[in-house]
XYZ file of C-alpha atoms in Angstrom:
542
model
C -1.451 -79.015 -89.542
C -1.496 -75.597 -91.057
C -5.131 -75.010 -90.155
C -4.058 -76.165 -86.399
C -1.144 -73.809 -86.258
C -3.315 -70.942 -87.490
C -6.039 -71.375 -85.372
C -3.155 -71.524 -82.408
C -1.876 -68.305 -83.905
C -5.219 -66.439 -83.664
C -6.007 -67.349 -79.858
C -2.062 -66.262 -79.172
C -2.863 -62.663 -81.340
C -6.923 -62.415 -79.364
C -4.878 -62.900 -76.027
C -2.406 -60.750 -76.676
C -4.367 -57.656 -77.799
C -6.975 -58.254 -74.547
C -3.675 -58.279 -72.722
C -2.596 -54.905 -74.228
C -6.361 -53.639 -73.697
C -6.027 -54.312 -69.928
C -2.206 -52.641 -70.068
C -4.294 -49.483 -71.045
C -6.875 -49.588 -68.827
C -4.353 -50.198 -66.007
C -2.485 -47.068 -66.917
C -5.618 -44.736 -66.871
C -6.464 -45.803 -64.016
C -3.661 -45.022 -62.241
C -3.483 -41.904 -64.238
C -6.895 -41.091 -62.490
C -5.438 -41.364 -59.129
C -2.292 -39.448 -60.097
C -3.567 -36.914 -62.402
C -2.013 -36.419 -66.032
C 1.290 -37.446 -66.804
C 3.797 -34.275 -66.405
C 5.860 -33.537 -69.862
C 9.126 -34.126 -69.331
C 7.976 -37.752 -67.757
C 5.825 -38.229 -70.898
C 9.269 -37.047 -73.133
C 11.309 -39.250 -71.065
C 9.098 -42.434 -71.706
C 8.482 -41.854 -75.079
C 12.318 -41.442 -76.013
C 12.883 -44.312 -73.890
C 9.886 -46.682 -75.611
C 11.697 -45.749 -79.092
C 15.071 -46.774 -78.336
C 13.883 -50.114 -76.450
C 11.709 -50.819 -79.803
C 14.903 -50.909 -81.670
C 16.826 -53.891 -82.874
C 17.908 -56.700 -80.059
C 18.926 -59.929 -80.137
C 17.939 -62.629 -77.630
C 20.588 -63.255 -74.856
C 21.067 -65.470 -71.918
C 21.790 -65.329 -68.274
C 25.102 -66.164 -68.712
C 26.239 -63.495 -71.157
C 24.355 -60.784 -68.865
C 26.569 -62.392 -65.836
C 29.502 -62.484 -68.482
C 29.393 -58.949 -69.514
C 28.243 -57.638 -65.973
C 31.783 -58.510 -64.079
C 33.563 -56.736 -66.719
C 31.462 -53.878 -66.398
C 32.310 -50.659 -63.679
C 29.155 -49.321 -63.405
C 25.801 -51.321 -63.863
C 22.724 -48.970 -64.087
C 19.415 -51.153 -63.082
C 15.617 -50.325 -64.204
C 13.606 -50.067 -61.217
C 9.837 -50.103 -61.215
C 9.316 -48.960 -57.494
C 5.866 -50.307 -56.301
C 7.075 -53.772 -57.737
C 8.935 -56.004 -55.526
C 9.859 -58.165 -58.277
C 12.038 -54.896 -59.757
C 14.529 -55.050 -56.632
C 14.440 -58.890 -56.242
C 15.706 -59.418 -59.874
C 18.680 -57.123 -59.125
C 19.262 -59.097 -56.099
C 19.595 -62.195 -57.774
C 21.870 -60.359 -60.369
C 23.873 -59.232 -57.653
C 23.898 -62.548 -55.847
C 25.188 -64.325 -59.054
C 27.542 -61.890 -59.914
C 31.172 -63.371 -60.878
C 33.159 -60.140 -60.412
C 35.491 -61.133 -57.403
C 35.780 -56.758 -57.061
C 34.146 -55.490 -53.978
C 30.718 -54.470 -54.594
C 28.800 -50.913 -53.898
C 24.984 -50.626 -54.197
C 23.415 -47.262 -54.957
C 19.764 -47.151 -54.741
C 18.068 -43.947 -55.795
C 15.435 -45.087 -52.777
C 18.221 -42.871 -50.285
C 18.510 -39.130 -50.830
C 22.284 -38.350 -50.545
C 21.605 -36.543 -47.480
C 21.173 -40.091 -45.794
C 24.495 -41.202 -46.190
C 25.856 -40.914 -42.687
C 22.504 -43.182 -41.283
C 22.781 -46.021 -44.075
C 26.538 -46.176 -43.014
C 25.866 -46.353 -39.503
C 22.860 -48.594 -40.416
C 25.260 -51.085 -42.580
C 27.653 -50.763 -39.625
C 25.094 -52.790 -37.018
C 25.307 -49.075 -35.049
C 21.647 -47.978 -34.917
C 18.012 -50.041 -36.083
C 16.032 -50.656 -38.690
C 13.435 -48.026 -37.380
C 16.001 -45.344 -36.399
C 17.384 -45.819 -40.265
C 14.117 -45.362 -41.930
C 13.330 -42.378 -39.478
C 16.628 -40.433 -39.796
C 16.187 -41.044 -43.942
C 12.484 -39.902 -43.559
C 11.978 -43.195 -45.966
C 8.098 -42.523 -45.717
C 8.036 -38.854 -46.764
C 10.853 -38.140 -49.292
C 10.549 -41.749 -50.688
C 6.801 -43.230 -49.990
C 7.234 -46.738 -51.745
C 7.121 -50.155 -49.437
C 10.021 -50.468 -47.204
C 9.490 -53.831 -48.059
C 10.630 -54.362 -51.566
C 14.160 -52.834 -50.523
C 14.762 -54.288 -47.310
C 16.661 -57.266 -48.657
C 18.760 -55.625 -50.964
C 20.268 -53.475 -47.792
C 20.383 -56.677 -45.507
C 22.431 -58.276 -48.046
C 24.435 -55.237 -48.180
C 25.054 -55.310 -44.520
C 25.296 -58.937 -44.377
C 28.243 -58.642 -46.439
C 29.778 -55.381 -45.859
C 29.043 -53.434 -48.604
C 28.731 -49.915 -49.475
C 25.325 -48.243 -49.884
C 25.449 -45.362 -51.736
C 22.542 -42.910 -51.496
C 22.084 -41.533 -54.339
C 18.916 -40.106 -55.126
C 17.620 -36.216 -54.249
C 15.838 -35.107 -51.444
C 13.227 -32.189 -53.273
C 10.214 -33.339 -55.026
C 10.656 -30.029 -57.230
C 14.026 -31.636 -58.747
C 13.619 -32.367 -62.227
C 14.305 -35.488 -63.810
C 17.739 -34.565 -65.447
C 18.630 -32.656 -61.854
C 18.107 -36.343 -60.498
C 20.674 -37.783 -62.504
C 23.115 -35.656 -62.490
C 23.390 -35.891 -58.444
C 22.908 -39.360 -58.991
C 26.230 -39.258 -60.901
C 27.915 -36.655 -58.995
C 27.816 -39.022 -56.128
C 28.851 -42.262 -57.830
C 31.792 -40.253 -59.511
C 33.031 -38.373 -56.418
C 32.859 -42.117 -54.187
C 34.988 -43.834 -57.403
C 37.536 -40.877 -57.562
C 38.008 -41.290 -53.850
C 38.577 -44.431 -53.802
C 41.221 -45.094 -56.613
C 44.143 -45.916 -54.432
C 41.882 -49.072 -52.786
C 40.491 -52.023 -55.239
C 38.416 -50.285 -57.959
C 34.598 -51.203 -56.456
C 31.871 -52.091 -58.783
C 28.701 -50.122 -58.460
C 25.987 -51.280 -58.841
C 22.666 -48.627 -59.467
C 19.294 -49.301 -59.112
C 17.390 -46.474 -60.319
C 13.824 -46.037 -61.868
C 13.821 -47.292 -65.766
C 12.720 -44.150 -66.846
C 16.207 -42.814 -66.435
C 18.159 -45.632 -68.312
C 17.809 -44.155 -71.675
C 20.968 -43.403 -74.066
C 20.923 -39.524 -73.225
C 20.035 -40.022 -69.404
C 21.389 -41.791 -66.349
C 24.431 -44.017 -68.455
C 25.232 -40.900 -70.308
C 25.367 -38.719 -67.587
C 28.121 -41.197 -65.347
C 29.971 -42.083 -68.854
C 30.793 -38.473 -68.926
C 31.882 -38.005 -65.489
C 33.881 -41.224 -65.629
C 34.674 -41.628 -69.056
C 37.287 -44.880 -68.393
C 34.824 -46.313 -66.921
C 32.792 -48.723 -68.739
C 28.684 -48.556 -67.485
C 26.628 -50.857 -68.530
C 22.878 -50.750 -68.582
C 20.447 -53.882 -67.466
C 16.720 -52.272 -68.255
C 13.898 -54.203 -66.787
C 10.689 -55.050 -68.063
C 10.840 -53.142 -70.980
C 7.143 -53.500 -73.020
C 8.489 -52.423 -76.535
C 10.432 -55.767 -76.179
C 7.659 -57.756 -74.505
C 5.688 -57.281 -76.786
C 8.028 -58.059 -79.605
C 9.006 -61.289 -77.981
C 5.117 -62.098 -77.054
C 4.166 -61.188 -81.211
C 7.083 -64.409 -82.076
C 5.609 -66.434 -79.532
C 8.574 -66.213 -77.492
C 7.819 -63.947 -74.165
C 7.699 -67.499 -72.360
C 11.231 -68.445 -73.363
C 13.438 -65.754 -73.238
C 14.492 -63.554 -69.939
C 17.544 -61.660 -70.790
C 17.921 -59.523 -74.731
C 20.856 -57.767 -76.132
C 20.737 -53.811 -77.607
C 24.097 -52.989 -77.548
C 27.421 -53.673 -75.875
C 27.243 -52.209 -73.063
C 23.229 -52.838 -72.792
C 20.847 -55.586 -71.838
C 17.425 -56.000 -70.460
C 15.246 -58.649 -68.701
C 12.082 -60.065 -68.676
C 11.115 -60.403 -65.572
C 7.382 -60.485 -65.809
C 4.763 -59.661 -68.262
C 4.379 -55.608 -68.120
C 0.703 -55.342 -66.508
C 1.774 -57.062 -63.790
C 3.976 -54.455 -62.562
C 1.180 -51.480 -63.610
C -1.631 -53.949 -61.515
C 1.278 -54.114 -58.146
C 1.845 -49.743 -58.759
C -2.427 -49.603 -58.877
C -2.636 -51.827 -55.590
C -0.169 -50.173 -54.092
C -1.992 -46.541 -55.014
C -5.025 -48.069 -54.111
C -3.693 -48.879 -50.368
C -1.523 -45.246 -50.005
C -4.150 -43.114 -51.208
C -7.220 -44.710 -48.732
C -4.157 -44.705 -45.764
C -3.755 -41.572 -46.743
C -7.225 -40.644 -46.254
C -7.931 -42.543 -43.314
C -4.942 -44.187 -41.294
C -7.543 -46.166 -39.399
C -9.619 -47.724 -42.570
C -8.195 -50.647 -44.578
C -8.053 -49.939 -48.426
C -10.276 -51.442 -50.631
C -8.726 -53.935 -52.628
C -11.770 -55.532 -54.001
C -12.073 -53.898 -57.247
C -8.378 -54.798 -57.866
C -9.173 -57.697 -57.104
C -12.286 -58.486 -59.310
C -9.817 -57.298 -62.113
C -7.964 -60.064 -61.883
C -10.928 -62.328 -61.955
C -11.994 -61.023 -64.422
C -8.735 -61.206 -66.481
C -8.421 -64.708 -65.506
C -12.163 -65.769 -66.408
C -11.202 -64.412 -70.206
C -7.907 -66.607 -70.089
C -9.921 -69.566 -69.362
C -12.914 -68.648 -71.194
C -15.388 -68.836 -68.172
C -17.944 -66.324 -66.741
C -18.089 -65.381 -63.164
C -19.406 -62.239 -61.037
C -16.648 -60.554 -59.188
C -19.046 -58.403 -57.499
C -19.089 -59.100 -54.219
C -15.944 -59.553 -52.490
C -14.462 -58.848 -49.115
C -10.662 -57.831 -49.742
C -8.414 -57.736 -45.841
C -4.909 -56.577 -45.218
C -3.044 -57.156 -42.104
C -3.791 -53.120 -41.279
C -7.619 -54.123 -41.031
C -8.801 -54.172 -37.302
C -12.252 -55.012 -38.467
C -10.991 -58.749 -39.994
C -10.881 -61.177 -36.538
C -14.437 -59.976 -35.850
C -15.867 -61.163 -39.117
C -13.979 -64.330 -38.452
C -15.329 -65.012 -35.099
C -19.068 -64.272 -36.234
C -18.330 -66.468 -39.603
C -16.239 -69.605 -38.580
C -16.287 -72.362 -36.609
C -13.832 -73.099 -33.605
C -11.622 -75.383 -35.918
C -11.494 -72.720 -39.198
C -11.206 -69.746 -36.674
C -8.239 -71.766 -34.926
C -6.422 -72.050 -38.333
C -7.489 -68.640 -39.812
C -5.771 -66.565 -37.064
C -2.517 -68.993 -36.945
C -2.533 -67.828 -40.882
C -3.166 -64.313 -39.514
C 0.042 -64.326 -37.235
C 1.971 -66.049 -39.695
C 0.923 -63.299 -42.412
C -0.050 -66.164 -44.670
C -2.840 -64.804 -47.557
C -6.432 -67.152 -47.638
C -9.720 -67.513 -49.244
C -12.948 -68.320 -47.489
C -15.402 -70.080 -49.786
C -18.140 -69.801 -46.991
C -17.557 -65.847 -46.547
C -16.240 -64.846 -49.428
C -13.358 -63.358 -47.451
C -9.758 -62.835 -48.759
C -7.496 -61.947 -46.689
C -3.661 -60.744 -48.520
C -0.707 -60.729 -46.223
C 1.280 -58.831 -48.530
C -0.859 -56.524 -51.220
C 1.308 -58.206 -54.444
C 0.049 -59.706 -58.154
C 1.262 -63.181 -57.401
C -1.118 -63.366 -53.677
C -3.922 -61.803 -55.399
C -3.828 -63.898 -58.509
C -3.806 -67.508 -56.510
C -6.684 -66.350 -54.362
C -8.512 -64.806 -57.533
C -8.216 -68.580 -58.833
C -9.130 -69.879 -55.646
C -11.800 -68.122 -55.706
C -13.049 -68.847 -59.684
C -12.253 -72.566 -58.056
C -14.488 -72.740 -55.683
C -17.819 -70.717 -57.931
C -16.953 -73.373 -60.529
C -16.779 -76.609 -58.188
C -19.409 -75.017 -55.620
C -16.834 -75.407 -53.055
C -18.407 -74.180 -49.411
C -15.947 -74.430 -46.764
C -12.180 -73.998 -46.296
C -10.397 -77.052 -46.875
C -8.207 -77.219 -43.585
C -8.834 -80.168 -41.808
C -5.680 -82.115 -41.632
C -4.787 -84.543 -42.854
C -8.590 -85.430 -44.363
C -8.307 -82.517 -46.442
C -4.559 -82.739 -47.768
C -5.102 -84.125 -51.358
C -7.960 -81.376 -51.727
C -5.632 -78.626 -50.295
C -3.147 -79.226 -52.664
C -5.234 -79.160 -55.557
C -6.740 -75.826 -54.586
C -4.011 -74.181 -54.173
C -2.548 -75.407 -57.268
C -5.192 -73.630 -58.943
C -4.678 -70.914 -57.483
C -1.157 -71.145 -58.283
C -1.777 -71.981 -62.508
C -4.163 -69.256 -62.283
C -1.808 -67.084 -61.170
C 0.701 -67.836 -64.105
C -2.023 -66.634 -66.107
C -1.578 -63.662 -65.220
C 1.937 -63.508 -64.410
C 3.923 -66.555 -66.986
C 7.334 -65.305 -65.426
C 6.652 -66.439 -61.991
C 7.804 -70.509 -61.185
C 6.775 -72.831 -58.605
C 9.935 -74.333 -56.337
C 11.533 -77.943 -57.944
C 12.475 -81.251 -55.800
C 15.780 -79.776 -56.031
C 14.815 -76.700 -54.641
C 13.460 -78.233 -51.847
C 16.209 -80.535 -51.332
C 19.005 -77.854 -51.326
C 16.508 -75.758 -48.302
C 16.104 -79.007 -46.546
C 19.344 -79.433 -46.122
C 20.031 -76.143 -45.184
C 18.080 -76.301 -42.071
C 19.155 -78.343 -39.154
C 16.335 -81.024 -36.775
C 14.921 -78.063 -34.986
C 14.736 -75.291 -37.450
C 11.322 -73.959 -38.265
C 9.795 -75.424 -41.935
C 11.427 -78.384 -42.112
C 8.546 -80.789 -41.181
C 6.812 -79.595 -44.360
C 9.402 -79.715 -46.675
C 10.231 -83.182 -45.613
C 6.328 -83.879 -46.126
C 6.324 -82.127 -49.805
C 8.910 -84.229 -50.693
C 7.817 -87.268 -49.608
C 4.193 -86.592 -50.938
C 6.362 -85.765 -54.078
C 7.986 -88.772 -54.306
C 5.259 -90.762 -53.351
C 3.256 -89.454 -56.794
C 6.204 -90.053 -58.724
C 6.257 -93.732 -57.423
C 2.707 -93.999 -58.296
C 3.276 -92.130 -61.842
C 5.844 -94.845 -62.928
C 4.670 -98.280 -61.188
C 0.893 -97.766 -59.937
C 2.215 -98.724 -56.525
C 0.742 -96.524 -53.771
C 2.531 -95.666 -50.476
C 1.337 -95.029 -47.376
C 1.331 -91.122 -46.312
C 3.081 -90.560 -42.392
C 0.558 -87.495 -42.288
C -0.130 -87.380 -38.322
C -3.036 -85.481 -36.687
C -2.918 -82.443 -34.935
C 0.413 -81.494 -37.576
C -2.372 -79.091 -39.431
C 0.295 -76.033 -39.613
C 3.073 -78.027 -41.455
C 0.555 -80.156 -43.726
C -1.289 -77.175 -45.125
C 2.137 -75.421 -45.632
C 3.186 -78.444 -47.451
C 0.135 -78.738 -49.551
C 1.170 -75.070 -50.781
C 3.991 -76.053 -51.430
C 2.869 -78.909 -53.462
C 0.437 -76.861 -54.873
C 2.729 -74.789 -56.692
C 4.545 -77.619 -58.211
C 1.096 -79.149 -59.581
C 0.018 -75.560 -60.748
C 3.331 -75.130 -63.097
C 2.613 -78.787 -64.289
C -0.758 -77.562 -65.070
C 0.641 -74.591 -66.298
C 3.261 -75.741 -69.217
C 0.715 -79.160 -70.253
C -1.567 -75.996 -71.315
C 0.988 -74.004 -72.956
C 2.625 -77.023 -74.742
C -1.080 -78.079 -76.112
C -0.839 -81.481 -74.246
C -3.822 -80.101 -72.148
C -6.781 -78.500 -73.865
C -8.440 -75.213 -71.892
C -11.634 -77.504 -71.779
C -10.543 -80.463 -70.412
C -8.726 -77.879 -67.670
C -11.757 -75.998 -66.911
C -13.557 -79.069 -66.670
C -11.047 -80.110 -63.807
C -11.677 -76.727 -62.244
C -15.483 -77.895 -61.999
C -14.690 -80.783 -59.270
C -15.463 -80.448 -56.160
C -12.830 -81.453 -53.605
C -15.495 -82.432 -51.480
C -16.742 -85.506 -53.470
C -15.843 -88.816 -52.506
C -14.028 -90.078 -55.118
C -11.313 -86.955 -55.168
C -8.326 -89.573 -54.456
C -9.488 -90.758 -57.460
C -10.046 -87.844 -59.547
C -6.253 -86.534 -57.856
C -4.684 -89.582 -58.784
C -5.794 -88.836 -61.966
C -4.484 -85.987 -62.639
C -1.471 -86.964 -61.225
C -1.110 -89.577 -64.252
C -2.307 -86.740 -66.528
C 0.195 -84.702 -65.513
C 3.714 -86.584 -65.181
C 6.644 -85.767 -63.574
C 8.487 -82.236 -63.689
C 9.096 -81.279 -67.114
C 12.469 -79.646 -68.341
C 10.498 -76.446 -69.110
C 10.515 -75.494 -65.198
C 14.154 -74.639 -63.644
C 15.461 -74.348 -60.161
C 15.888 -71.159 -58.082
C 19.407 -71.068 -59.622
C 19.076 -71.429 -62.834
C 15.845 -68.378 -62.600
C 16.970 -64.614 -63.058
């Protein structure tokens, strides 16, 4: 046993230190893009890395949620090129328990956009004229996309935005906090005779450090309690990751009045800042060329291919974004009527996929989480010698699934913190949405596939699938869906040591296209078993 548990320790330590390896090499290159780090950024991180390498304790979502709705002010890490950053203060804000009316600065708005995010909130002028009047591209630059739902929920539900970040690239970092709280103070003081709001920051980590952002509003407001929720921290990452913990713990304790969360493993956000780089920089050099996303992409391959101890060129692949022109030409000389039918429905629905025959990806949105399932897709396919896109429904439905839950355990490879949907989860959107809203017909077939495998995991009795022909749209959506599920199965059997990586890898070399793949499926279904306790619903996730 001790032999077992030190061996087990060793691959843990070897993964962890290629892990850290890659961190660096992310880093430099997007140093080589940006140019050397400026000084007071590199004093800013460094103070901040030493204070988040202190002592912590491991906390909970509930004592984050606890402390937060006593707190006045909540200062949140943001990590700007990652849309996981501003979805994780979404949820925070969405499972807030503080019944006091809620403000949310983002840093993302120079102050001098005030009057257009009111009027925005306010249903008086668009989307477009918002991000125009706040010149969003030019004195902010990062996706439009990752903050988009944090000011629709704001306008859904009649909050405040506060802008609160500065308009001059020349400002310095300690000029940006101090308007930052300037603005938060002078909106507080003028509203004391109305219910004392909560604010609720989001502003780049850098700034959360003891003598920065917090510091600078607790003296301003010093009744006020702020609290501090850093994200992503790697000083504690890597701590965590050293006890063999980073997979079980999302929220730590520093102090009081500070907390942080684990929202993903750090490289992920560094490989989503270098993709995004990677698209800006070739817009900016050409508006009318697509960027080239295939070394990023190889990266993760390659990343992967250590994980599972397999080797595999990454050479020669042909990365699309929706901004490619060039894209529905290669289709129509590469596909037939039937795959070119279903590739350009996934084109209008911006859905990401992976053509075995062409080697062609095509990423709908340029995140980690897309690139990783279509980097295992695509390690799938060398390793089976898959040679066509599996999207003829319903023959292919069983084989769908299991690609894309490949693609989908690959992908929490790379990125642990990310979790496939639950039955529950789909039973709480199902009935959400009435007979005639859009998405229903595949979560109805998800869960009755679902249920269907759990009949067959616990009696060996088979049912008959209502899968219908010409229904390809809502059966491949449901085998993603599916997929997912399977992929996190796959996912914690590995990390519990109830699956071996050979045995895995070994599953990775089957070819969907073999005969007996019911077979081999219901297999694995068996091998599997139902949900474990390890995966929770949306809920329950920070």
């Amino acid at each position: 046993m001790t032999n077992k548990r030190a061996r087990k320790s060793s691959s843990d330590q070897q993964l962890l230190s290629a892990r850290k390896t890659m961190l660096r090499g992310l880093k430099r290159q997007v140093a080589q893009r940006l140019g050397p780090e400026p000084s007071e950024i590199r004093r800013f991180r460094l103070q901040l890395d030493r204070e988040l390498a202190q002592a912590f304790k491991i906390s909970n979502k509930t004592e984050l949620l606890k402390e937060l709705s006593q707190a006045d002010i909540v200062c949140g890490g943001d990590f700007h090129a990652y849309s996981q950053a501003q979805r994780t203060h979404l949820k925070i804000i969405k499972d807030r328990v503080s019944k006091r009316p809620l403000v949310i600065a983002l840093e993302a708005f120079a102050s001098e956009a005030q009057l257009y995010l009111d009027q925005y909130v306010a249903g008086k002028i668009t989307e477009r004229t918002l991000l125009t009047k706040s010149h969003w591209q030019k004195k902010w630059g990062f996706p439009w996309e990752n903050y988009r739902a944090l000011v629709e929920y704001a306008r859904e539900h009649k909050c405040k935005i506060l802008a609160v970040g500065t308009s001059s690239s020349k400002a310095g970092l300690r000029a940006r906090e101090e308007v930052a709280a300037r603005v938060i103070a002078a909106h507080i003081s003028s509203n004391r005779k109305k219910a004392k709001p909560q604010v609720y920051c989001v502003f780049g980590e850098l700034h959360l450090g003891s003598k920065s952002l917090p510091n600078a509003i607790q003296e301003k407001l010093p009744s006020l309690r702020v609290m501090t929720v850093h994200l992503n921290p790697e000083p504690l990452y890597f701590s965590l990751a050293k006890k063999g913990l980073e997979n079980q713990v999302d929220v730590a304790r520093y102090k009081k009045n500070e907390f942080a969360v684990i929202a993903s493993p750090p490289w992920v956000q560094w490989q989503s800042y270098l993709m995004f780089l990677e698209k800006s920089l070739d817009h900016s050099l050409d508006e009318e060329e697509s960027p080239d996303l295939s070394g990023q992409l190889a990266i993760l391959v390659k990343m992967a291919c250590v994980d599972l101890k397999v080797e595999i060129q990454a050479d020669d692949l042909n990365v699309y974004t929706s901004g490619d022109h060039t894209l529905s030409i290669q289709l129509k000389n590469k596909l037939s009527k039937s795959e070119l039918k279903t590739a350009m429905a996934f084109l209008e629905r911006e859905r990401s996929f992976y053509l075995p025959s062409a080697k062609i990806f095509f990423l709908s949105r340029t995140t980690i989480n897309h690139a990783a399932e279509l980097a295992g897709q695509y390690i799938h396919s060398e390793l089976a010698g898959v040679t066509r896109a599996l999207w003829s429904m319903p023959e292919d439905f069983l084989q769908r699934i299991w690609v894309e839950a490949i693609g989908f355990f690959v992908s929490k490879l790379i990125n642990h913190k990310r979790h496939s949907e639950t039955i529950e989860d789909l039973q709480l959107r199902l009935s959400a949405l009435s007979s005639r809203d859009q998405g229903r017909e595949s979560l109805a077939l998800a869960l009755e596939q679902r249920f269907s495998e759990l009949l067959f995991f616990h009696s060996g009795r088979r049912r008959k699938r209502s899968l219908k022909p010409g229904r390809s749209p809502s059966q491949l959506e449901a085998a993603k869906i599916l997929g997912g599920m399977m992929g996190e199965r796959l996912y914690l059997q590995l990390r519990s040591r109830k699956l071996k990586l050979p045995e895995v890898v070994q599953w990775m070399r089957k070819n969907p296209m073999d005969e007996d793949f019911a077979q081999f499926y219901e297999q694995i279904v068996i091998r599997l078993g139902p949900q474990t306790g390890a995966a929770r619903t949306r809920k329950e996730r920070l």
